[in-house]
Short mmCIF file of C-alpha atoms in Angstrom, two decimals:
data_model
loop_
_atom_site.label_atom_id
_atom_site.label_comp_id
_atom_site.label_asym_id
_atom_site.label_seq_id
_atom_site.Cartn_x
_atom_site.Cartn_y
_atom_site.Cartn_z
CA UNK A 248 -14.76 -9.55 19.54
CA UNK A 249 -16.03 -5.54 19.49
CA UNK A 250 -19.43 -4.84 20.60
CA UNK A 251 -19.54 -2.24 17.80
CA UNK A 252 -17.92 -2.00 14.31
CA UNK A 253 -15.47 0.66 12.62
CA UNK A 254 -14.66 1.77 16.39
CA UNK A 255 -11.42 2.25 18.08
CA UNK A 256 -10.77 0.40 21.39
CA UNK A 257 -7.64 0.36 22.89
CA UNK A 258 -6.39 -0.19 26.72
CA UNK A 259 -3.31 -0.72 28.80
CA UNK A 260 -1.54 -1.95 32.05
CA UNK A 261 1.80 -1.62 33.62
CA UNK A 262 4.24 -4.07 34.14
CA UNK A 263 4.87 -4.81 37.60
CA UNK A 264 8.68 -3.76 37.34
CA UNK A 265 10.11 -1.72 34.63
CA UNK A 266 13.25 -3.57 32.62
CA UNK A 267 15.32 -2.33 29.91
CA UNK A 268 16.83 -4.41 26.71
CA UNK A 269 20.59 -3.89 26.79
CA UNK A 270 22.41 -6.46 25.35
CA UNK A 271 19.67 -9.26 25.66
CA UNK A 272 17.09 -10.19 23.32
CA UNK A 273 13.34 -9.01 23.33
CA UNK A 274 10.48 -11.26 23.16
CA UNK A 275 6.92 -9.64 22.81
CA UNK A 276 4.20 -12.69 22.05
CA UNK A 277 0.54 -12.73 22.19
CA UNK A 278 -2.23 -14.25 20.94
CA UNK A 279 -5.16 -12.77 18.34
CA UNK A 280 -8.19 -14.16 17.98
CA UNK A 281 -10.44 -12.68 15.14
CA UNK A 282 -14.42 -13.77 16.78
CA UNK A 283 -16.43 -12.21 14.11
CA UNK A 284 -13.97 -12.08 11.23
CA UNK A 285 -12.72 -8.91 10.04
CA UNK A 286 -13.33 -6.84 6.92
CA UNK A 287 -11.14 -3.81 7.75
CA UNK A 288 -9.52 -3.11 11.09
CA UNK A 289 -6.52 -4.77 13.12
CA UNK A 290 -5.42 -5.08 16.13
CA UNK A 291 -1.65 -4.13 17.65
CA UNK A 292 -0.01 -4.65 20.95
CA UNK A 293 2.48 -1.60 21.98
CA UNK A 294 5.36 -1.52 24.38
CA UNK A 295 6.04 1.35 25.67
CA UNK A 296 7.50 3.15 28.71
CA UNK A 297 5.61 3.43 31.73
CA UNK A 298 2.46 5.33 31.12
CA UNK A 299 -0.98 5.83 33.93
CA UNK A 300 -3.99 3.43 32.05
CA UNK A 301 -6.09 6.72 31.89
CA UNK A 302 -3.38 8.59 29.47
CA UNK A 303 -2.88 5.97 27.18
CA UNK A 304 -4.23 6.81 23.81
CA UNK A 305 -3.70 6.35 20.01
CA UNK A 306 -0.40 9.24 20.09
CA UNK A 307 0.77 7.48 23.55
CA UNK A 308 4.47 7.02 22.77
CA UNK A 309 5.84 3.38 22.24
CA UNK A 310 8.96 1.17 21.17
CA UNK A 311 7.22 -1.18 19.38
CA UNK A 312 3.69 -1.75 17.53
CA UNK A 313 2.93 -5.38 16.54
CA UNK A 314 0.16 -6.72 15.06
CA UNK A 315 -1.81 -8.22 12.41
CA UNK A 316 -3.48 -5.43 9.70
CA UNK A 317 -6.11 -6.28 7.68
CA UNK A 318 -8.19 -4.20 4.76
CA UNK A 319 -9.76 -5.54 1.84
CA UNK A 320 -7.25 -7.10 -0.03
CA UNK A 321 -4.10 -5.96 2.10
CA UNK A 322 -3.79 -8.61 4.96
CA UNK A 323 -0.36 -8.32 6.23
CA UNK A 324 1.66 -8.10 9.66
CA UNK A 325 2.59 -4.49 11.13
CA UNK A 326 5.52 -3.85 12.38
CA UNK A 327 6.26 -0.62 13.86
CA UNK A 328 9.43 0.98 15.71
CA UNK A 329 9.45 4.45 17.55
CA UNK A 330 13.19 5.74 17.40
CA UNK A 331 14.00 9.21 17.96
CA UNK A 332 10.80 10.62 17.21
CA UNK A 333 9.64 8.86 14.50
CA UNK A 334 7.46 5.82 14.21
CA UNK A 335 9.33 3.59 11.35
CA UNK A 336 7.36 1.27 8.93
CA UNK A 337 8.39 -1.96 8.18
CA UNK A 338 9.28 -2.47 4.86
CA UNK A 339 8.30 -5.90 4.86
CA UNK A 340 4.55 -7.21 4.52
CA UNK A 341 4.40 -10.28 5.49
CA UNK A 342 0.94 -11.60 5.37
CA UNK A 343 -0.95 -12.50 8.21
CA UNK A 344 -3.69 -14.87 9.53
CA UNK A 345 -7.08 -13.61 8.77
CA UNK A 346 -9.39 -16.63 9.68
CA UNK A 347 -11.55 -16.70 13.02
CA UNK A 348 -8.44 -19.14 14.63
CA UNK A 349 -6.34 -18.41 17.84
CA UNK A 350 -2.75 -17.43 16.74
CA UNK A 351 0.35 -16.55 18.45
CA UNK A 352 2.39 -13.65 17.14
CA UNK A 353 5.61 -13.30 18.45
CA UNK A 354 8.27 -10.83 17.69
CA UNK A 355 12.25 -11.60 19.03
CA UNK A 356 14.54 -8.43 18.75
CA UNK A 357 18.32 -9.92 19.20
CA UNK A 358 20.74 -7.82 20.61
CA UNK A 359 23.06 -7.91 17.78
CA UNK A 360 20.10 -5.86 15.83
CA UNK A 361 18.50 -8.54 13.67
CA UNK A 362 14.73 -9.51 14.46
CA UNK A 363 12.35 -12.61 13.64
CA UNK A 364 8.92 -12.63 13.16
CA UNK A 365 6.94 -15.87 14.09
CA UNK A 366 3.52 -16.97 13.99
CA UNK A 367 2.49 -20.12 15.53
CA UNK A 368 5.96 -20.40 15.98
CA UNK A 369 6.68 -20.88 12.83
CA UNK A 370 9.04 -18.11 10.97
CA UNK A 371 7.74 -15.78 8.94
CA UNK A 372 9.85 -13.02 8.41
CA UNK A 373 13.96 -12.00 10.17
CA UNK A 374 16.55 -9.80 8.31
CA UNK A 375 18.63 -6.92 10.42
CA UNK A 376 17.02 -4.18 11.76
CA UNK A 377 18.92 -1.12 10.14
CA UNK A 378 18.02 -3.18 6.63
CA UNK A 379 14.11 -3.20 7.00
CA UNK A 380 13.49 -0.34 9.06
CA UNK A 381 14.43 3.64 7.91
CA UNK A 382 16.52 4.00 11.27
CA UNK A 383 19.31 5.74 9.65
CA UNK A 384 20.38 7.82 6.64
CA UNK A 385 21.73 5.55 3.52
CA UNK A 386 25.53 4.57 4.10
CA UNK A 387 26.10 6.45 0.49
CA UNK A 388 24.42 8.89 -1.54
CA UNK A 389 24.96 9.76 -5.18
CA UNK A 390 27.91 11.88 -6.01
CA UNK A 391 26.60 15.44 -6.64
CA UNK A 392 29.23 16.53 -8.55
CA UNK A 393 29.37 13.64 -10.96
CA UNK A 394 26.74 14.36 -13.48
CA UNK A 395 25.82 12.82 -16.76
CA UNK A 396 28.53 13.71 -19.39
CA UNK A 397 27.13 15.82 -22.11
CA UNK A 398 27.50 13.04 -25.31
CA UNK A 399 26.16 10.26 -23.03
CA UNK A 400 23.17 8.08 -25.27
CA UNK A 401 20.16 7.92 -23.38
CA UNK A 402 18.47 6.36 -26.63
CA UNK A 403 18.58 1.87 -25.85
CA UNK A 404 17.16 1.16 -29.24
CA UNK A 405 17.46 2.84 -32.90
CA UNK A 406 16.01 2.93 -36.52
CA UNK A 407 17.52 0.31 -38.06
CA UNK A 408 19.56 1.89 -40.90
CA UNK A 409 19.10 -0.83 -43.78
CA UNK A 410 15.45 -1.08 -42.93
CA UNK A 411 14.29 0.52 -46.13
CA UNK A 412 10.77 1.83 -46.56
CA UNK A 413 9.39 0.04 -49.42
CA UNK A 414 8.62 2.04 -53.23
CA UNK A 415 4.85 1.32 -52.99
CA UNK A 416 3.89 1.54 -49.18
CA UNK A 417 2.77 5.11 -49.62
CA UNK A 418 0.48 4.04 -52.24
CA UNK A 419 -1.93 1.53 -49.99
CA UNK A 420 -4.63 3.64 -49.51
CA UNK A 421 -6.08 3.82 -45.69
CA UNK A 422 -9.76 3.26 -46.59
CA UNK A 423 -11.42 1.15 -49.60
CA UNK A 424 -14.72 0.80 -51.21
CA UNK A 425 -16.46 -2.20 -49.49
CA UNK A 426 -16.64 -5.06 -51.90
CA UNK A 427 -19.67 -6.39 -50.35
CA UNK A 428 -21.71 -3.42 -50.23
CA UNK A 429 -24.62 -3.61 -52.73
CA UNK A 430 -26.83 -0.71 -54.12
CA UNK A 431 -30.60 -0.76 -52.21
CA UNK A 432 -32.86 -1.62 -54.41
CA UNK A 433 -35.18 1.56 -53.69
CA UNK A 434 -31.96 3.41 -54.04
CA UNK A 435 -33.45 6.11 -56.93
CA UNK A 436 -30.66 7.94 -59.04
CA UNK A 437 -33.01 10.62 -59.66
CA UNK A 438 -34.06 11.48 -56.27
CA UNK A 439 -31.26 10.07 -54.16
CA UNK A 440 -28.21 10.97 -56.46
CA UNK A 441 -25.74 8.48 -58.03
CA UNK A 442 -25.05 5.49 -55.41
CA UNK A 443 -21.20 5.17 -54.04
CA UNK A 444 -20.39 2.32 -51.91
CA UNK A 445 -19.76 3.37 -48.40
CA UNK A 446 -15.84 2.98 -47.64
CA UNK A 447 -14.12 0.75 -44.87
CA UNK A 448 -10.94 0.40 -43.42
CA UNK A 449 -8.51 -1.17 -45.92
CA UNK A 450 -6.74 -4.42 -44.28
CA UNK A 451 -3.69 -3.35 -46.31
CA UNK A 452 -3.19 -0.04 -44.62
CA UNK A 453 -0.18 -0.27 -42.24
CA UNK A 454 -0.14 3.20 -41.08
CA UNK A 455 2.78 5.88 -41.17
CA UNK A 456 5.90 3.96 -42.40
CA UNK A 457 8.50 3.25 -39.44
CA UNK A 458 11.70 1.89 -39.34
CA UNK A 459 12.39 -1.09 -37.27
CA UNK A 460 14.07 -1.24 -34.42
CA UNK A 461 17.33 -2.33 -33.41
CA UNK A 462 19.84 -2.40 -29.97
CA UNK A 463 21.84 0.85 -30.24
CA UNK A 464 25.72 -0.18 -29.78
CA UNK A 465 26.43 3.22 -27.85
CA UNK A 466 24.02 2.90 -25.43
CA UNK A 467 25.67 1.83 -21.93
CA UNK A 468 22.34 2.18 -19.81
CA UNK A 469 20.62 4.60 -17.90
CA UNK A 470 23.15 6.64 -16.22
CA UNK A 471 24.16 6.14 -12.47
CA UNK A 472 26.08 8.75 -10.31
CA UNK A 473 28.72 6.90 -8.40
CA UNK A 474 28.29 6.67 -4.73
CA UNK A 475 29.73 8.70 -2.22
CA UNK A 476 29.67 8.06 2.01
CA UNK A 477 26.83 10.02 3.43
CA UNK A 478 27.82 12.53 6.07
CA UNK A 479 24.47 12.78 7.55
CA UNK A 480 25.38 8.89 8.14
CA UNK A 481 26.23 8.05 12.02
CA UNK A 482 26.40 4.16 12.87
CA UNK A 483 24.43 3.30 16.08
CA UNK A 484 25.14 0.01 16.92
CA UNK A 485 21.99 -0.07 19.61
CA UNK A 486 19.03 -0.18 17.50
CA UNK A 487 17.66 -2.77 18.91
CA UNK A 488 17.63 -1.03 22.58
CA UNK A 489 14.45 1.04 23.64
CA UNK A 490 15.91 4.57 24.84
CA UNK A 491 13.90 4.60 28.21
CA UNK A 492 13.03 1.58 30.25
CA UNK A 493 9.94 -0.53 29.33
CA UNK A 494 7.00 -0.29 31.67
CA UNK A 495 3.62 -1.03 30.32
CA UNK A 496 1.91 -2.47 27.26
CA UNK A 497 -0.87 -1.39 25.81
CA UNK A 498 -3.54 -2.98 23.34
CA UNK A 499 -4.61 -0.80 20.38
CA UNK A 500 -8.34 -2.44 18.56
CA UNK A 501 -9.74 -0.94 15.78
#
């Protein structure tokens, strides 16, 4: 619980002996407990190498963000990777707890780069890291020298040919005299002219004449480059492994 709303709080400590990740798994697991209930705000614990309590801030470097995020009507779990350079969204949301219950968030990072996400201990989210994360450039990219052949048919559907427009659907007019409308009995030919009966929309009146619709036989479907291998592409088979040893955590409140 804050002492003050729509503030940011954060603070750290280091870990009594700095450790690195290779080839085991990493468990990060804490516990969140929302006091006064939360409209908009969150709050994320960081991993991170070894930084002095007084430095740490909001652009403090980290491995890992975790937390539960909550605004409005987006309640979800963030989950947050720093690899070379760049902090990498999840593209997962799984939804998180947003009562004013203890609950234990705990993230396990295999070795063999797939993750799990638990809450209570129950699983809420795993899938391989290179999969849910932007880590790397795609394996393949569209061809850029296979491009849409000139008499390819974008068009899925067509006028149906035998749909014939019928002799006398020009001649339904688009407004008619209402049949209900009655001359006011003040109404004075003299004075007011001759009475017409105001005109409504006709019920009749289809609109412009179209031809239905039917499945176009030469359409194949949108048109797809094939795929080539990316050469930007370079396999790193250590996602999973922070590139300089672990040595504090830090809380981030906001």
């Amino acid at each position: 619980k804050t002492s003050q709303d729509a503030k940011f709080y954060a603070t750290s400590a280091q870990l009594d002996k700095e450790f690195t990740n290779k080839d085991s798994d990493l468990v990060v697991s804490f516990s969140v407990q929302h006091g006064q209930g939360i409209d908009c705000g969150g709050g994320y614990l960081k991993v991170m190498p070894k930084v002095a309590p007084a430095d740490f801030n909001g652009e403090t470097d980290y491995f890992v963000m975790f937390g539960p995020d909550i605004c409005g009507m987006s309640k979800k779990i963030h989950l947050i990777f720093h690899y070379n350079g760049k902090n990498l969204l999840w593209k997962k949301q799984p939804k998180c707890e947003d009562d004013t219950l203890t609950h234990l968030y705990t993230l396990i990072v295999h070795a063999d780069n797939t993750y799990e996400v638990q809450v209570d201990g129950e699983k809420k989210e795993s899938g391989s890291l290179e999969e849910d994360w932007d880590f790397l450039p795609a394996k393949e990219i569209d061809d850029p020298k296979d491009t849409k052949p000139e008499d390819w048919v974008d068009e899925a559907q067509i006028d149906d040919p035998e749909d014939v427009k019928p002799a006398d659907y020009d001649s339904i007019p688009e407004q008619i005299v209402d049949p209900e409308a009655e001359k006011p009995d003040d109404w004075d030919d003299e004075d007011d002219g001759e009475w017409e009966a105001p005109m409504i929309p006709n019920p009749d009146f289809k609109g412009e004449w179209r031809a239905k619709k039917i499945p176009n036989p030469a359409y194949k479907g949108p048109f797809v480059p094939k795929k080539i291998a990316n050469p930007e592409y370079k396999e790193d088979k250590e996602l999973y492994l922070t590139r300089k040893p672990l040595g504090s955590v830090g809380i981030d409140i906001w």
